[in-house]
Amino acid sequence: MACLTPFFFIFFLSLSLFLSPAFSTNSEGNALHALRSRLSDPTNVLQSWDPTLVNPCTWFHVTCDSNNHVIRLDLGNSNVSGTLGPELGQLKYLQYLELYRNDIGGQIPEELGNLENLVSMDMYDNKFEGRIPKSFAKLKSLRFLRLNNNKLTGSIPRELTTLTGLKVFDVSSNDLCGTIPVDGPFSSFPMESFDNNRLNGPELKGLVPYDFGC
Amino acid sequence: MRETFRAMLVLVAILFFGAAEFCSGRNTSFSCIEREREALLKFKLCFHDPSHMLSSWKGHDCCEWRGVDCDKNSRYVTSLQLRGSISYQLDWYKQPQLCLMDDVEEVVSSLLKLSYLEHLDLSNNNFSGNLIPPSFGLMKQLRYLNLSNVQFRGRIPNELGNLTRLRVLDLSQYHYEGLKVNDDIQWISHLSSLQRLDMSGVNQSRASSNLFQVLGMLSSLSWLSLSDCSLKSSHLPSHNHLLNFTWLGNIQHFDISENSFHGPIPTFLQNMTSLTFLDMSGVNLSLTSSNLFQVLGMLPSLSWLSLSSCSLKNCHLPSPNHPFNFTLLGNIQHLDLSNNFFQGPIPIFLQNMTSLIFLYLSSNQLNGSIPNSMGQMSKLESIDLFDNQLSGTIPNSIGQLSKLKSIDLFENQLSGSIPGSIGQLSRLKSIDLSENQLSGSIPDSIGQLFKLESIYLFSNQLSGSIPDSIGQLSKLESIYLFSNQLSGSIPDSIGQLSKLKSIYLFENQLSGSIPGSIGQLSKLKNIDLSENQLSRSIPDSIGQLSKLENIDLSENQLSGSIPDSIGQLSKLENIDLSENQLSESIPDSIGLLSKLESIYLSSNQLNGSILDSINQLSKLENIDLSSNQLSGSIPDSIGQFSKLKSLYLSHNQLSGNIPNSIGQLSKLKSIYLSHNQLNGSIPNSIWQLSKLESIDLSSNQFGTRFPKWHQLQETIRLVDLSNASISGPLPENIGHMMPMLWGLYLANNFMNGSIPKSLCNVQTLTALDLSNNMLSGNIPKSLCNSKDLIFLQLSNNMLSGNIPNCWRNDQSFQFIDLSSNNLSDLADNNLTGRIPPCFEKFPIMVNATQLSHDIGNEYWDQDPPVDVLLFRYIEHWDLAPLMEVVKGRYLEYIRITLRLEISIDLSSNNLIGSIPEELIFLKNLHNLNLSWNHLSGNIPEKIGQMENLESLDFSKNSLSGMIPNSMSSLTKLSYLNLSYNNLSGPIPTGYQLQTLEDPTMYAGNPQLCGVPLLKKCSNDTLPPTIANFKGNNEGALKRMWFYIVVMLGFATGFWGVVGTLFFVKNWRYAYFQWMDDVQHWILVVITSKVAQFKKMFNGDQDDQ
């Protein structure tokens, strides 16, 4: 028996390693299904999201890569409402999060900062409230971040200036306050991206705190 | 004296001889009246007697015959008790009963010869729909007449009214309609001695409304059953009638159930003060006011009450607020309130009914939990609460019901674990807690229920192992524990259950081996252990189960060989060992199972050849040996299975020809021989199978031409000959010969010629796969006539000409692939006028693992099983390693899941002309691939209306002009390829297009510019983006106002100060004077401070 113990250990270890990709795609399916349950979907856009299937790759508006990991979520202009939850952060391989032109409200979950492969986050034209999560600074692959036309408040987190790949940043028509960052990619964003807020012009370093007027 | 002596002698002699004669007469000639004996023999001859009820009717003494009773002294027959027995089972003809063969008048005429007959019971025999002969009325001496369930029909003759001495008359007909009374029912009133009248099931709808008036004349009546007599409310006596109600006071047993009365509870019930038994089940009492129980409470002797199916609601129950004396209900022992509309918790008043022995509350809408106080109803023997919405746990106090024999709580929402106190119910015979949400383990104490005969705990969430103590339940006949989460092994003790007939443990997580002790279950008929994790080999002892009829061990991990002893199961009808890891060959002994109807051994590792011994199994209907490693050829003797309906031998290594004898299987519906190494020709005899529905010979190596049709195949639904090395053209008449076809699959063969026009006649065609052949010519124009055509796969052929009009918008999904042909014209398609209806259907999601199980079974009776047809289609994709381009990558259709969507693939043809504008009406389209053609002209301007498009490929064409702006509103698009065309101008931006930023999708269009290409657009070609529109206008206006305000502010501020100084001289002087002073002061202060600092600095240095 004693000599069998290491054998079993190795067996289970290899089994768990073998099964882990399966579990991970399943967790992505669970995350998406959790999203579905949070959203109200009057036009049945999410009807094909059947949680009993092995992975979500056959669902409409979900795109996977060749390892069956979810890389795109295309729900733009889909007439859905509700809120987002922390489980979205489990979509580790997600590159495109397209939720624009819907009626989604509530806070943007902090956990979205875990989507380290995210290239594009389009959540414009919704009803999001609260602050822009500081955790977005972890989205090192992010190139497009459009949060315009929501009800976001607070200041623009200074941590976002570290996102060197960011090409488009649009927070216009929100209720943001403070000043506009000037470092890193922010040096090249047009002023239109910041219109219609309570922002106090470009940051004057050392003279005025960045959350001046908040 | 002498005289007297002589006289005495004579007297003694007379006495002696008389006595002697009397005694001898009793033993021999006096035994039975000969005339009556002959009459009885004549009676006997009138019947067919399959169960030998009258087998003792021979010999001299008819009084000794079974069912015959004679008067002790006169030896006349006084009683005939010839009751047949009925248990309502399917095989009615096997019932022990008499069947009338002769004229019914003959029966009566022979009975009339029994002139002292008082008691006649012919119940439960079969008089096969004869009328009751009026001559029954001549048997005036009868006191007891029982004709119940004898299947008489027609009118009851008035002559029965002559039987004035009758005390008991039973004409009840259960399960047999046809006996009725007509409107004249006065004859009943002549039966003045009648005490007991049962007319249940006799149609009295035509009886006049004075029925109860007539009955009222029967002054001795105490037992009356009028159940299911089609009585209406108008038949009931009402107080308006001039009626004598006193007779009702004598009635003890009153049954008016199952009649179509409606309205309030009949008031005359109050007069029935002697009532002990009242059955009103099935009578609609919904209009009764809340005094129902008040009325019932006035019946002091009532002990048996059924108000089942009376449409009662909560308002009819006595409420504690009412001034109601509950003690009145204290005598009730049997209470049936099942199948009503009671809601809320179990009524409290039941706790006061301390005499209750039987309580039925099933099929209501009761919720809440079972009260703990239930344990105080100590006399309860039977409790039915099933089919309610009861929740919570089963109270521990249930163990106090020490007299309980039966408890039925199934179909509720009970949770928690089964209380261990249940072991105290020492008299329990039957327990049914199935279809609840019970969890936890089965209590060990269950082993104390020594009288238990059946245990039903299925469809719960019970876990843990089956207690070992179950082996102590020596009377157990049925175990139903399936669909739980039971784990561990099956206890060895189960072999002690010597009376067990059925055991169902499927859908659990049982592991370990099947205990060898199972062989001791000598009465076992059914065993189902499927869908567990049982391992190791099937015990040899299984051969001892001599009564076994059905065995299902499928979907386990059983290994080893199938035991040879299985051949001893001489009563076996069905065996299912599929989806295990059984190996070696099928034992020869299986040929001994002469009653076998179905054998399922699929998905194992069985090898060897298909045995000849199997041919002895003449009753076989289903053979499934698919997915094994069987080799050799299909035996020629297979033609002997005259009852065979399905034959599955696919996924094996069978070789050789298909035997010609297969044409003898006249009942065959399905034949699946795919994935073998069969070769040679396909026997033409296969088309003699007139009942054939599906035939799958795919993936073999026949190397033959397509078999010729000789006969109309009206039943055939599925023909699959893909991957089978078939050559030559398709028969021209194929569509005429198979007019009901659903799916035709001939992919991956060497077929040439054109697509036969006759296929257009098959109105039911749903799936057509002719891909990967060498078909040429045009696609017949009307090929897509079938309104159900959903899959059309003609890719990789040499088809030319026009593309038929096959896409439709009324389908929830559709798959058309015509790629890799020489098709040239798309414009001919009449896409106009197809305004899409609203789409309510959505793509069907198919779980293929489940499907593979269903394939080819009873599926073929109803509508085309689209999912099955598609799965088959995908399956071929799977084995020929072809893949479908979806979303720009080769998405391999594996067997786990698949998605169905509307997809049109016309890629790799010679399509010319422009893309028709009407294409945009296909709003439900998900994938559109027109790549690798010669299409020219513009991309349709309104392409943005195809709002469900996920994948769009127009690459490798000659499209020109600008990319329409509307393309940015395809918000579901996740793959786009427009490369290698002649498109020009700026790439539209905004919405979805800004998320598709891989420049290669626009490559090979040198005149395109803008994001994501590196080439910038010149200003005049800048696309008007959606974001720019409002932003620019608003921003400019704002900025203008900003500058105006700044200028105004500056002007005011500047001139307010400078202007004053400029115009007023005094102020100017004062101002400059003040400035000088300040300047001086600052200078002085700075100098002094600097000096101070220097001093301090130097001082610090000194310190160091």
PDB file of C-alpha atoms in Angstrom, chain A residues 44 47-48 53-54 58-66 72 74 76-78 96 98 100-101 119 122 124 143-144 146 149 196, chain B residues 842-843 845-847 887 889 896-901 926 948 950 968 971-974 991-992 994-997 1030 1034 1038-1039:
ATOM      1  CA  ASN A  44     -34.000  36.932 -26.166  1.00  0.00           C
ATOM      2  CA  GLN A  47     -31.508  32.496 -25.406  1.00  0.00           C
ATOM      3  CA  SER A  48     -28.846  30.237 -26.812  1.00  0.00           C
ATOM      4  CA  LEU A  53     -23.396  22.490 -22.616  1.00  0.00           C
ATOM      5  CA  VAL A  54     -19.783  21.632 -21.950  1.00  0.00           C
ATOM      6  CA  THR A  58     -21.432  27.380 -29.228  1.00  0.00           C
ATOM      7  CA  TRP A  59     -23.444  30.201 -27.696  1.00  0.00           C
ATOM      8  CA  PHE A  60     -24.326  33.112 -29.870  1.00  0.00           C
ATOM      9  CA  HIS A  61     -22.390  36.348 -29.368  1.00  0.00           C
ATOM     10  CA  VAL A  62     -19.573  34.428 -27.711  1.00  0.00           C
ATOM     11  CA  THR A  63     -16.383  33.694 -29.611  1.00  0.00           C
ATOM     12  CA  CYS A  64     -13.715  31.254 -28.482  1.00  0.00           C
ATOM     13  CA  ASP A  65     -10.160  30.622 -29.524  1.00  0.00           C
ATOM     14  CA  SER A  66      -8.905  27.229 -30.606  1.00  0.00           C
ATOM     15  CA  ARG A  72     -15.009  37.877 -27.520  1.00  0.00           C
ATOM     16  CA  ASP A  74     -20.373  40.855 -28.493  1.00  0.00           C
ATOM     17  CA  GLY A  76     -23.490  45.696 -28.332  1.00  0.00           C
ATOM     18  CA  ASN A  77     -26.908  47.210 -29.016  1.00  0.00           C
ATOM     19  CA  SER A  78     -28.695  44.174 -27.602  1.00  0.00           C
ATOM     20  CA  TYR A  96     -13.114  42.085 -26.532  1.00  0.00           C
ATOM     21  CA  GLU A  98     -18.493  44.766 -26.189  1.00  0.00           C
ATOM     22  CA  TYR A 100     -22.119  49.240 -25.702  1.00  0.00           C
ATOM     23  CA  ARG A 101     -25.550  50.831 -26.275  1.00  0.00           C
ATOM     24  CA  VAL A 119      -7.811  44.619 -25.827  1.00  0.00           C
ATOM     25  CA  ASP A 122     -16.695  49.158 -24.939  1.00  0.00           C
ATOM     26  CA  TYR A 124     -20.453  53.343 -23.751  1.00  0.00           C
ATOM     27  CA  ARG A 143      -5.976  49.576 -26.360  1.00  0.00           C
ATOM     28  CA  PHE A 144      -9.568  50.786 -26.456  1.00  0.00           C
ATOM     29  CA  ARG A 146     -14.803  53.633 -24.134  1.00  0.00           C
ATOM     30  CA  ASN A 149     -22.330  58.363 -22.027  1.00  0.00           C
ATOM     31  CA  ASN A 196     -19.430  66.917 -20.697  1.00  0.00           C
TER      32      ASN A 196
ATOM     33  CA  PHE B 842     -34.243  30.523 -31.959  1.00  0.00           C
ATOM     34  CA  PRO B 843     -31.440  28.227 -32.786  1.00  0.00           C
ATOM     35  CA  MET B 845     -29.058  23.724 -29.173  1.00  0.00           C
ATOM     36  CA  VAL B 846     -28.291  20.094 -29.478  1.00  0.00           C
ATOM     37  CA  ASN B 847     -26.637  17.966 -26.906  1.00  0.00           C
ATOM     38  CA  LYS B 887     -15.819  32.856 -37.489  1.00  0.00           C
ATOM     39  CA  ARG B 889     -11.183  29.650 -38.065  1.00  0.00           C
ATOM     40  CA  ILE B 896     -19.615  17.171 -27.549  1.00  0.00           C
ATOM     41  CA  THR B 897     -21.762  20.054 -28.658  1.00  0.00           C
ATOM     42  CA  LEU B 898     -22.721  21.748 -31.820  1.00  0.00           C
ATOM     43  CA  ARG B 899     -24.476  24.894 -32.723  1.00  0.00           C
ATOM     44  CA  LEU B 900     -27.027  25.252 -35.429  1.00  0.00           C
ATOM     45  CA  GLU B 901     -27.471  28.501 -37.175  1.00  0.00           C
ATOM     46  CA  HIS B 926     -25.516  34.123 -38.971  1.00  0.00           C
ATOM     47  CA  ASN B 948     -27.653  38.725 -36.632  1.00  0.00           C
ATOM     48  CA  GLU B 950     -21.655  37.035 -36.847  1.00  0.00           C
ATOM     49  CA  SER B 968     -20.682  49.482 -38.528  1.00  0.00           C
ATOM     50  CA  THR B 971     -23.265  44.813 -33.751  1.00  0.00           C
ATOM     51  CA  LYS B 972     -22.924  41.034 -33.510  1.00  0.00           C
ATOM     52  CA  LEU B 973     -20.184  40.768 -36.098  1.00  0.00           C
ATOM     53  CA  SER B 974     -17.095  39.086 -34.740  1.00  0.00           C
ATOM     54  CA  TYR B 991     -19.619  50.772 -33.149  1.00  0.00           C
ATOM     55  CA  GLN B 992     -18.669  47.227 -34.041  1.00  0.00           C
ATOM     56  CA  GLN B 994     -13.922  49.777 -34.239  1.00  0.00           C
ATOM     57  CA  THR B 995     -13.638  46.454 -32.419  1.00  0.00           C
ATOM     58  CA  LEU B 996     -12.483  44.653 -35.552  1.00  0.00           C
ATOM     59  CA  GLU B 997      -9.086  46.164 -35.938  1.00  0.00           C
ATOM     60  CA  LYS B1030     -22.823  65.996 -32.687  1.00  0.00           C
ATOM     61  CA  GLU B1034     -21.725  71.386 -30.110  1.00  0.00           C
ATOM     62  CA  LYS B1038     -19.226  76.095 -26.922  1.00  0.00           C
ATOM     63  CA  ARG B1039     -15.723  77.103 -27.768  1.00  0.00           C
TER      64      ARG B1039
END
